[in-house]
Coordinates of C-alpha atoms in Angstrom, one line a residue:
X294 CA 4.4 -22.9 -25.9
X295 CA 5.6 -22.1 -22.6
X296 CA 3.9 -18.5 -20.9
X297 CA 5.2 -16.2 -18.3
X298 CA 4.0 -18.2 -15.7
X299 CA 4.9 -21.8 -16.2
X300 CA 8.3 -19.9 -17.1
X301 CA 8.3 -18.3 -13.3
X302 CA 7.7 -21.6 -11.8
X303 CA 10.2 -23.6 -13.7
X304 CA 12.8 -21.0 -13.4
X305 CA 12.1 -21.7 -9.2
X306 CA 11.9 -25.2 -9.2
X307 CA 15.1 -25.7 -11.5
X308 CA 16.9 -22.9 -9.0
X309 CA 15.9 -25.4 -6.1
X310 CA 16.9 -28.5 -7.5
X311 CA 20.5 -26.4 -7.7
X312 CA 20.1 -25.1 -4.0
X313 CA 19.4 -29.1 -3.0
X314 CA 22.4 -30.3 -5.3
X315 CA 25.3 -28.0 -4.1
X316 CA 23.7 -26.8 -0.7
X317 CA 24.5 -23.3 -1.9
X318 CA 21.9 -20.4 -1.9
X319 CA 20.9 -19.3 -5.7
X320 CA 18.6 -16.5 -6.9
X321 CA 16.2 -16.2 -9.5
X322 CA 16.9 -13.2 -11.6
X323 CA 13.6 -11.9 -13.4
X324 CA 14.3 -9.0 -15.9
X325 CA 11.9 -6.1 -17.2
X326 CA 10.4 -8.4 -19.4
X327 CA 9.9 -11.5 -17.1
X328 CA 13.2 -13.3 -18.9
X329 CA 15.2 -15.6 -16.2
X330 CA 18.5 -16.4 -15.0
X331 CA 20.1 -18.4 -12.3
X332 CA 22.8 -16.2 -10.0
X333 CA 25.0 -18.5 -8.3
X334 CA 28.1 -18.6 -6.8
X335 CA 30.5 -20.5 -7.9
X336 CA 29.6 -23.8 -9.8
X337 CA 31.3 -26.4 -12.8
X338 CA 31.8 -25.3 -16.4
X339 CA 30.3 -28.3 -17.5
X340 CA 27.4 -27.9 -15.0
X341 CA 27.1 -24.4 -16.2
X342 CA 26.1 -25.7 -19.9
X343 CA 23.8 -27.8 -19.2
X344 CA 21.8 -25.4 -16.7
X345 CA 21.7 -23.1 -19.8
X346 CA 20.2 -26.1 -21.7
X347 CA 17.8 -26.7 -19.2
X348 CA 16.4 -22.9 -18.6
X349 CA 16.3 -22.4 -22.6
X350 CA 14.3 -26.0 -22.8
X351 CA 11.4 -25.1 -19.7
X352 CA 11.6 -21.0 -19.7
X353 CA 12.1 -19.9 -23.9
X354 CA 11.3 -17.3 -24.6
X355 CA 11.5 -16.3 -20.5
X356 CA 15.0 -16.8 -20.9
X357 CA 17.4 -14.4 -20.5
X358 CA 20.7 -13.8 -23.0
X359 CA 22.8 -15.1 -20.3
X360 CA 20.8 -17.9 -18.5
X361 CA 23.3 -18.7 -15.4
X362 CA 25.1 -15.7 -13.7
X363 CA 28.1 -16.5 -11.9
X364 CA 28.5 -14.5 -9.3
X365 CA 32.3 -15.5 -8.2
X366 CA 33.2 -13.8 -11.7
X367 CA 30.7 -10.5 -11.5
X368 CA 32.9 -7.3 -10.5
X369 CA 30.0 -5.9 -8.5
X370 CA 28.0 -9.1 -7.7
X371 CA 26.4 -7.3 -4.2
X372 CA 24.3 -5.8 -6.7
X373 CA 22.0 -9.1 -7.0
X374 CA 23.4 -10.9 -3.4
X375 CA 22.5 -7.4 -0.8
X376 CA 19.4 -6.0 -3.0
X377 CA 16.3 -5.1 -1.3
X378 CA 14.3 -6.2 -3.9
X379 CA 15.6 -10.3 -2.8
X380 CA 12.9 -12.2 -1.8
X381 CA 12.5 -15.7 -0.4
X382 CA 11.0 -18.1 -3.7
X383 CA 7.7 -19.7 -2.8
X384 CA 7.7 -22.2 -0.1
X385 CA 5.5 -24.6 -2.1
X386 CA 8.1 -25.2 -4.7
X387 CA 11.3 -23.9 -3.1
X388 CA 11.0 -25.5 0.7
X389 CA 15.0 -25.7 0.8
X390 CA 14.8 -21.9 1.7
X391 CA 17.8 -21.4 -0.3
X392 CA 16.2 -19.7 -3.4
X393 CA 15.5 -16.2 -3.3
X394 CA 14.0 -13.8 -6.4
X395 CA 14.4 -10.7 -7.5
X396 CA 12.3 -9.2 -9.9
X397 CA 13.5 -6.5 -11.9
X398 CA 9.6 -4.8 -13.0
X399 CA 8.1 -1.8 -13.4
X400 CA 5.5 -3.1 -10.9
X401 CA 6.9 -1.5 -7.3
X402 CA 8.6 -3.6 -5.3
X403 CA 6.8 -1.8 -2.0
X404 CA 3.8 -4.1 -2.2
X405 CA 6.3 -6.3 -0.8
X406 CA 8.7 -3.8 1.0
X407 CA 9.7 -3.6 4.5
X408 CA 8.3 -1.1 6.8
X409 CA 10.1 1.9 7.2
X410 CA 11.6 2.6 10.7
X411 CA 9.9 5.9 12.2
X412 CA 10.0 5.4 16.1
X413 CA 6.6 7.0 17.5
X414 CA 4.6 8.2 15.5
X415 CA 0.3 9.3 15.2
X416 CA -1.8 6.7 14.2
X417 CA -1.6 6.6 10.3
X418 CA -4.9 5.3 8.4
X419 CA -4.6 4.3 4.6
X420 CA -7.9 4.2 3.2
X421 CA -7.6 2.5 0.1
X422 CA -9.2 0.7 -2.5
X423 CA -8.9 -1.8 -5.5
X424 CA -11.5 -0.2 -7.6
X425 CA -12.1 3.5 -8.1
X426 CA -15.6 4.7 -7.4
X427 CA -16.2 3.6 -3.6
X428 CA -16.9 6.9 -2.1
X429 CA -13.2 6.1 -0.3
X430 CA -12.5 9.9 -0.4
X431 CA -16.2 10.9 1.1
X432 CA -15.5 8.3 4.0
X433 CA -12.1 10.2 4.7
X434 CA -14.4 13.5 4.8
X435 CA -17.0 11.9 7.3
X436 CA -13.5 9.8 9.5
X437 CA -11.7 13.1 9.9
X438 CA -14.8 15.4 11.0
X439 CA -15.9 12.6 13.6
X440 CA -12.6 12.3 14.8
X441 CA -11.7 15.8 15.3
X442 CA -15.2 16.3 17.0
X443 CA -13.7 13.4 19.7
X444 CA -11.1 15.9 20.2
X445 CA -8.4 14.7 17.8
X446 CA -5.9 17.0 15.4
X447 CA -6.7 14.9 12.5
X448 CA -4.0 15.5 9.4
X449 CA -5.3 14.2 6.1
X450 CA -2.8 13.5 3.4
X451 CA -4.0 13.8 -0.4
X452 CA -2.0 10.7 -1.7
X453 CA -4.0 10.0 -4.9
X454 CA -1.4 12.4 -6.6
X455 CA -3.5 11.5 -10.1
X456 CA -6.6 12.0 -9.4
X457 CA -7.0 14.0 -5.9
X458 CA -10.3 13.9 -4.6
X459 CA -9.9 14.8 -0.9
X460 CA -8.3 18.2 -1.2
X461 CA -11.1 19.4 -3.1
X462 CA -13.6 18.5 -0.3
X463 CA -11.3 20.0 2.6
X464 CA -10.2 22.6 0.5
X465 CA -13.6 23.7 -2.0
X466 CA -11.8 27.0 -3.4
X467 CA -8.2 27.7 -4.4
X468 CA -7.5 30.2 -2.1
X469 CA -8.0 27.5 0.8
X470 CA -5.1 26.1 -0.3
X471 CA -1.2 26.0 1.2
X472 CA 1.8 27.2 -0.8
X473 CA 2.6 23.7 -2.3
X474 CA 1.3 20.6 -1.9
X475 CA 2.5 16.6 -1.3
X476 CA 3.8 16.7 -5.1
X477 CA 6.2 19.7 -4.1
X478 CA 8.2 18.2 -1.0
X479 CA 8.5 14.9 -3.5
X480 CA 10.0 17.1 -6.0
X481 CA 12.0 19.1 -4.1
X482 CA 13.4 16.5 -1.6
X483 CA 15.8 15.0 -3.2
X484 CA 17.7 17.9 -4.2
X485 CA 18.1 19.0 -0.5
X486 CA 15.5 22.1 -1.4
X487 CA 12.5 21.0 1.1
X488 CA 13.4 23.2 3.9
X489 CA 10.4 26.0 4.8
X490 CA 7.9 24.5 1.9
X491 CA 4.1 25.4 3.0
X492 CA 2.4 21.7 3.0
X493 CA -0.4 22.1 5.6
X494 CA -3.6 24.0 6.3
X495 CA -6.3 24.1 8.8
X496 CA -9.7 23.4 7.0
X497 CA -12.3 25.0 7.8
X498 CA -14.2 23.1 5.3
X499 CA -14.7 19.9 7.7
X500 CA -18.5 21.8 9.5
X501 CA -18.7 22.7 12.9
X502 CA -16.4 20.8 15.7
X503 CA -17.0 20.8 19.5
X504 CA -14.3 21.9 22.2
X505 CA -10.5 21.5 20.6
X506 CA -10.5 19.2 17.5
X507 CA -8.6 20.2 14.4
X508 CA -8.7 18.7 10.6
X509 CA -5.8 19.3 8.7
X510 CA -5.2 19.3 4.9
X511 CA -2.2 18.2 3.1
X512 CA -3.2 18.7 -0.3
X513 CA -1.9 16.7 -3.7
X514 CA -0.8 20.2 -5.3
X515 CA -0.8 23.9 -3.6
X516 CA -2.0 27.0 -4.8
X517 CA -2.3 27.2 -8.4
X518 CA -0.1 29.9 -10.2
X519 CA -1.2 32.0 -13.2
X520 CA 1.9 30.9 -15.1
X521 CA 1.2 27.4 -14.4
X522 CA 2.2 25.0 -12.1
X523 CA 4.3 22.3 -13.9
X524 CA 2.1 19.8 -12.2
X525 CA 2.5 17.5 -14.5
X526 CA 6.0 17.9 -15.2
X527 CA 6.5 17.5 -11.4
X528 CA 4.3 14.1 -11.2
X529 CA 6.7 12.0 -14.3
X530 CA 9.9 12.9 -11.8
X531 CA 8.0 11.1 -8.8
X532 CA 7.5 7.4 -9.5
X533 CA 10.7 6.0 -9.4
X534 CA 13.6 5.2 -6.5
X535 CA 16.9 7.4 -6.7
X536 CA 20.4 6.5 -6.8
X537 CA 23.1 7.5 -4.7
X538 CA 24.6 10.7 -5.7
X539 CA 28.0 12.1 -4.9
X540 CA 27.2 15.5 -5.4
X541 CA 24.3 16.1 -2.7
X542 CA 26.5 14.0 -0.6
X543 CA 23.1 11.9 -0.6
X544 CA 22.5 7.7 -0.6
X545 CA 20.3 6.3 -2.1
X546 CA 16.7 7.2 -1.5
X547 CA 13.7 4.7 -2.3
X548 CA 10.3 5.6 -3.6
X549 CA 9.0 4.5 -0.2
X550 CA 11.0 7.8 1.7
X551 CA 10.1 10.3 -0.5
X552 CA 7.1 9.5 0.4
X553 CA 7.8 9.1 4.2
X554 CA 9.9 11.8 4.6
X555 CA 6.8 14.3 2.9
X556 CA 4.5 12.4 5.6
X557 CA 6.8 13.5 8.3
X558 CA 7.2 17.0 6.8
X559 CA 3.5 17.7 7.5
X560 CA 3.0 16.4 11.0
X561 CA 5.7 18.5 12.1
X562 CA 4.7 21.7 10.3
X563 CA 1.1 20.7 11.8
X564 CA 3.0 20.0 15.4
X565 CA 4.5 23.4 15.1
X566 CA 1.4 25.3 13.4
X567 CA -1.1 23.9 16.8
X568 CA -0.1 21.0 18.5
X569 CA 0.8 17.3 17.8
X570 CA -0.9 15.2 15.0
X571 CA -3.1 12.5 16.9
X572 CA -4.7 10.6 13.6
X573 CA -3.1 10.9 9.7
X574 CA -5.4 9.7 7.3
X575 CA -3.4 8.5 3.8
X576 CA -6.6 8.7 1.1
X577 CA -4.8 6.8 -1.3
X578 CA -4.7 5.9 -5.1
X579 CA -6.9 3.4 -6.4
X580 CA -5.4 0.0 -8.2
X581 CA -2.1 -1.9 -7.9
X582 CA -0.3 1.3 -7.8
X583 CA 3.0 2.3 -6.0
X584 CA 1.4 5.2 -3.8
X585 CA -1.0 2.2 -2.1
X586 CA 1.9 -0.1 -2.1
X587 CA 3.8 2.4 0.5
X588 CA 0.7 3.5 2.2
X589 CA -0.3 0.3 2.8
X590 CA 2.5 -2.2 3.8
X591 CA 4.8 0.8 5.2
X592 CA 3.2 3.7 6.4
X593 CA 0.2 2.7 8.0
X594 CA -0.5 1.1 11.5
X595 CA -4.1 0.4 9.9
X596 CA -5.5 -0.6 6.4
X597 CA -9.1 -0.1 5.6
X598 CA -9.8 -1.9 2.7
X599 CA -12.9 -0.6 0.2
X600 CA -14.4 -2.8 -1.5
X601 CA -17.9 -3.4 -4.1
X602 CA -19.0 -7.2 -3.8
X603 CA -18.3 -8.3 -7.4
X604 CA -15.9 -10.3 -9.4
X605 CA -13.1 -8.2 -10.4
X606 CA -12.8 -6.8 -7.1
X607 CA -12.7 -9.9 -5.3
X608 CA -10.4 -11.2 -8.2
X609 CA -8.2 -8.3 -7.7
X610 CA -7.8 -8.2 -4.1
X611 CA -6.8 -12.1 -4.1
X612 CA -4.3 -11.1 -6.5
X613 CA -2.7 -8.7 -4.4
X614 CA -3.1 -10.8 -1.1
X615 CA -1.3 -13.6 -2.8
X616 CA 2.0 -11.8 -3.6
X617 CA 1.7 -11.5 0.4
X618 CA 1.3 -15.0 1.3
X619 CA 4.4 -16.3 -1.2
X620 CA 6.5 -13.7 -1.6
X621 CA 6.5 -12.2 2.5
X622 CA 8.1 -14.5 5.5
X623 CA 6.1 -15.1 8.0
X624 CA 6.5 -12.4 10.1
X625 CA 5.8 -10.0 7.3
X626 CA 2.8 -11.2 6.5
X627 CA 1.7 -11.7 9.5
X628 CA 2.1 -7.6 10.4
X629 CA 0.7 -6.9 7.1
X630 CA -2.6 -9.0 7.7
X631 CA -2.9 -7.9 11.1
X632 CA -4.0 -4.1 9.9
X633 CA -6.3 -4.8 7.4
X634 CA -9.9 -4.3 7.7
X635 CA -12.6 -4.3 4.9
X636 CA -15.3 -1.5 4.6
X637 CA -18.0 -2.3 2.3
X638 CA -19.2 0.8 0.9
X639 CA -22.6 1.8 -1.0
X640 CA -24.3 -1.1 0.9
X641 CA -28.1 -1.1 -1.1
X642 CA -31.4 -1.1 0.7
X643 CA -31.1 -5.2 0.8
X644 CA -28.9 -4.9 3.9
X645 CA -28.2 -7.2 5.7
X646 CA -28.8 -9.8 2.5
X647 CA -25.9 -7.9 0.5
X648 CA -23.8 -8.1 3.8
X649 CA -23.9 -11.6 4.1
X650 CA -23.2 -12.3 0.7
X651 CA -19.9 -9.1 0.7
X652 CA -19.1 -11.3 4.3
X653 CA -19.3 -14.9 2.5
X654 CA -16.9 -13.5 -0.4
X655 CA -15.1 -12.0 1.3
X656 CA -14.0 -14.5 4.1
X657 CA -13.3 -16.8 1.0
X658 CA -10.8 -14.6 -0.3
X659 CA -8.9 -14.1 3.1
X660 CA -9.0 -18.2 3.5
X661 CA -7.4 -18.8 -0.2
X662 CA -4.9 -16.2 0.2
X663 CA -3.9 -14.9 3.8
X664 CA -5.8 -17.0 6.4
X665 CA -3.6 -20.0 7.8
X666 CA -4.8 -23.7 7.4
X667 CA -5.5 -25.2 11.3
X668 CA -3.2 -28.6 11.4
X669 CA -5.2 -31.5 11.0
X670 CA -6.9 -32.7 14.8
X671 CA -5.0 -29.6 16.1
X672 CA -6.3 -26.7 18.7
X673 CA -3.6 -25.1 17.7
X674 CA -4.1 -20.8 17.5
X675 CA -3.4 -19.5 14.2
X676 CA -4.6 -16.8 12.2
X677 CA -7.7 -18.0 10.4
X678 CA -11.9 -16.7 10.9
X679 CA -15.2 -18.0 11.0
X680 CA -17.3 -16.1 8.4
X681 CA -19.3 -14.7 10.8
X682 CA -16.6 -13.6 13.2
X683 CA -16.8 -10.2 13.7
X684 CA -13.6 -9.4 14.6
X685 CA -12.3 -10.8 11.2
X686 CA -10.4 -8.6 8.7
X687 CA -12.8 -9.9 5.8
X688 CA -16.0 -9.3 8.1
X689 CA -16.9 -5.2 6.6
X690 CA -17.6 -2.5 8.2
X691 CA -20.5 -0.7 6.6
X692 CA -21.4 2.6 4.6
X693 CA -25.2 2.5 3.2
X694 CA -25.8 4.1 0.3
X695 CA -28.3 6.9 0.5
X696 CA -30.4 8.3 -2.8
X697 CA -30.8 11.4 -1.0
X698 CA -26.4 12.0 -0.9
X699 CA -26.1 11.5 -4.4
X700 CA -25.0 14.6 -6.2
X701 CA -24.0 16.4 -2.9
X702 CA -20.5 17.5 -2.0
X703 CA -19.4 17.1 1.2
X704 CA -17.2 20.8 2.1
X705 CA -18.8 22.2 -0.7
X706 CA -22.9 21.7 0.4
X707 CA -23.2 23.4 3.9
X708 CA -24.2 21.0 6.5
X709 CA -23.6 17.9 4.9
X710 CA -22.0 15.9 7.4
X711 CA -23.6 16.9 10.5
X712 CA -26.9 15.9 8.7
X713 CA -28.9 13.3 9.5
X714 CA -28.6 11.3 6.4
X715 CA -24.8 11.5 6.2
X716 CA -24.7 10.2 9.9
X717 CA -27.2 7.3 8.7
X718 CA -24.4 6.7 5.7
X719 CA -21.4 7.0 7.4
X720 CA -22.0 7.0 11.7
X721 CA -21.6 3.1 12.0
X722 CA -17.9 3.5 10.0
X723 CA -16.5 6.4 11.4
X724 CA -17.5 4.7 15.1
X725 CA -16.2 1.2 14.3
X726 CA -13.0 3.2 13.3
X727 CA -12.8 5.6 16.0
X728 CA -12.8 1.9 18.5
X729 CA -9.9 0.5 16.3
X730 CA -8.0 3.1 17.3
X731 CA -8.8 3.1 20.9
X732 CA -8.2 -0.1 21.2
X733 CA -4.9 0.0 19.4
X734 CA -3.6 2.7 21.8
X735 CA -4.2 0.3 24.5
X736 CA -2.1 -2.4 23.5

């Protein structure tokens, strides 16, 4: 019995012997439900059979109805050729670099997309991570007071659109709360109907600040309305790229740019409202979800990366680093990898032993899936870490966990992160961050 994956590989390695025979590019066409087919230009009839044959014998049931596409006879065949889902096959099993794929899945394609083009910009932070549960949105709290004590206008976007945790903290009580939130401008974007939303408010939720520091909110949803909000009805119209349309005179617009052109929309209502946005800080959605995908690979100049020492997470996050290492060329993987940076949050009373172990795991994962392999005898520089290197990606930034922050809310409980215990918690990760970003600008 032959399973999705064997199917994958043998759909690849069939599509490169064709590449090698007729020194002609080919792509791998993956459907909804993982069923393959060949796209190729122009090739024999007889040659044609027996490539169906030979799918049906190594892919069934990953086959699809029509097993070999030829393009030369398609009326629109740009729609495979110039999609911007194509991506180069594995280099392992296709190293002709004639075989490209495009997968047709629910699964976004942004985990994999290309940054999007915005020219200057703040620093933008996604804080992210693989496992729900890892005080990601309390960190954001504690990253955006320190950094608007430095002196920073710090805009915080609410990206976890399912399950926002961040506006409640900057925001404790409704009336805190702008007009609309990140879900309206996604909504109302596309139809041209964005122009004058309210997106952004000063918190005053983030404690006390020295001299000129702002933290701004951009909050999942707005105000709620007694007739209800249709917050629900707004978040099934979201998740999903849209076509080109005729009517709105409009082309098509990706996932990705909804979401960047709602980014945008806040920094320059913030701009306008006080003064230019130094620091945005993306607290993102949990999981292998599309929000992430865009906040990580496109919108963000850095990538912290939460993460509990334990099986699935480690098993998770090599998942997702390995779609990077063979399905990105070089280049993009190479920008990709150069922004991430694990935190290792709740760290126990066993410091420094927990540590190691978090930095041993860790740095494994990052070699199997991201680090390069020094050539053999070589001095060569590439892109690879000694565990204990702290200037690694894998090596964590820390966040203790503290008995006596359980159960408080930071906004909500007066004080809280001007205290002495949060600063314990939190000082050494809102410091190591505040130097990224210093010594980002210097570059």
């Amino acid at each position: 019995m032959i399973r999705f994956n064997e199917a994958g590989t043998a759909a690849v390695e069939l599509a490169e012997s064709v590449a090698q025979e007729y020194d002609s590019d080919v792509i791998v066409v993956r459907d909804l439900l993982g069923r393959n087919a060949l796209a190729i230009k122009e090739i024999e009839p007889a040659r044609v059979e027996e490539l169906r044959e030979s799918l049906r014998e190594k892919c069934s049931p990953f086959v699809g109805a029509e097993p070999v596409i030829l393009l030369s006879e398609m009326f629109a065949p740009e729609l495979i050729t110039e999609s911007d889902e194509l991506r180069r096959a594995p280099e392992r099993i296709a190293p002709s670099g004639k075989v490209r794929v495009l997968e047709r899945s629910a699964l976004s394609s942004d985990w994999i997309g290309q940054p999007l083009s915005r020219g200057s910009s703040p620093h933008r932070i996604a804080l992210y991570g693989f496992k729900g549960g890892v005080t990601r949105s309390t960190a954001t709290f504690a990253l955006a007071h320190h950094l608007a004590r430095a002196g920073k206008v710090v805009l915080v976007v609410d990206l976890d659109l399912e399950s926002p945790g961040i506006t409640s903290m900057l925001a404790p009580h409704p009336y805190m709360l702008p007009e609309h939130g990140i879900i309206d401008h996604l909504v109302e974007y596309p139809l041209r109907n964005d122009e004058d939303l309210d997106l952004t408010v000063h918190s005053m939720a983030a404690g006390a600040l020295d001299g000129n520091g702002e933290v701004w909110l951009a909050p999942a949803a707005g105000t709620p309305n007694p007739n209800g909000d249709g917050y629900l009805d707004k978040l099934s119209r979201v998740y999903f790229d849209l076509p080109a349309d005729a009517t709105l005179d409009r082309n098509k617009v990706t996932f990705a740019e909804r979401i960047e052109a709602a980014v945008l929309a806040c920094e320059k209502q913030v701009a306008e409202r006080s003064r230019a946005v130094d620091v945005v800080l993306l607290d993102s959605r949990s999981g292998i979800h599309d929000i992430a995908a865009v906040a990580i690979t496109q919108l963000s100049t850095l990538a912290l990366l939460f993460a509990t020492d334990n099986t699935q997470t480690w098993n998770g996050y090599s998942q997702l680093f390995s779609r990077w290492g063979q399905r990105l060329d070089p280049a993009r993987r190479d920008e990709i990898r150069q922004k991430l940076q694990m935190v290792a949050p709740l760290v126990p009373k066993e410091y420094e032993a927990y540590l190691r172990r978090f930095t041993d795991n860790a740095q494994e994962c990052f070699a199997r899936t991201l680090y390069d392999e020094p050539p053999a005898g070589s001095f060569q520089d590439v892109f690879n870490f000694a565990p204990s290197d702290e200037s690694a990606p894998h090596f964590p930034i820390p966040i203790r966990h503290i008995d006596d922050l359980v159960g408080l809310v930071p906004g909500a409980d007066d004080g809280w992160v001007s205290s002495d215990v949060a600063q314990l918690a939190y000082g050494e990760f809102v410091t190591r961050v505040e130097m990224m970003i210093q010594e980002s600008s210097n570059v």
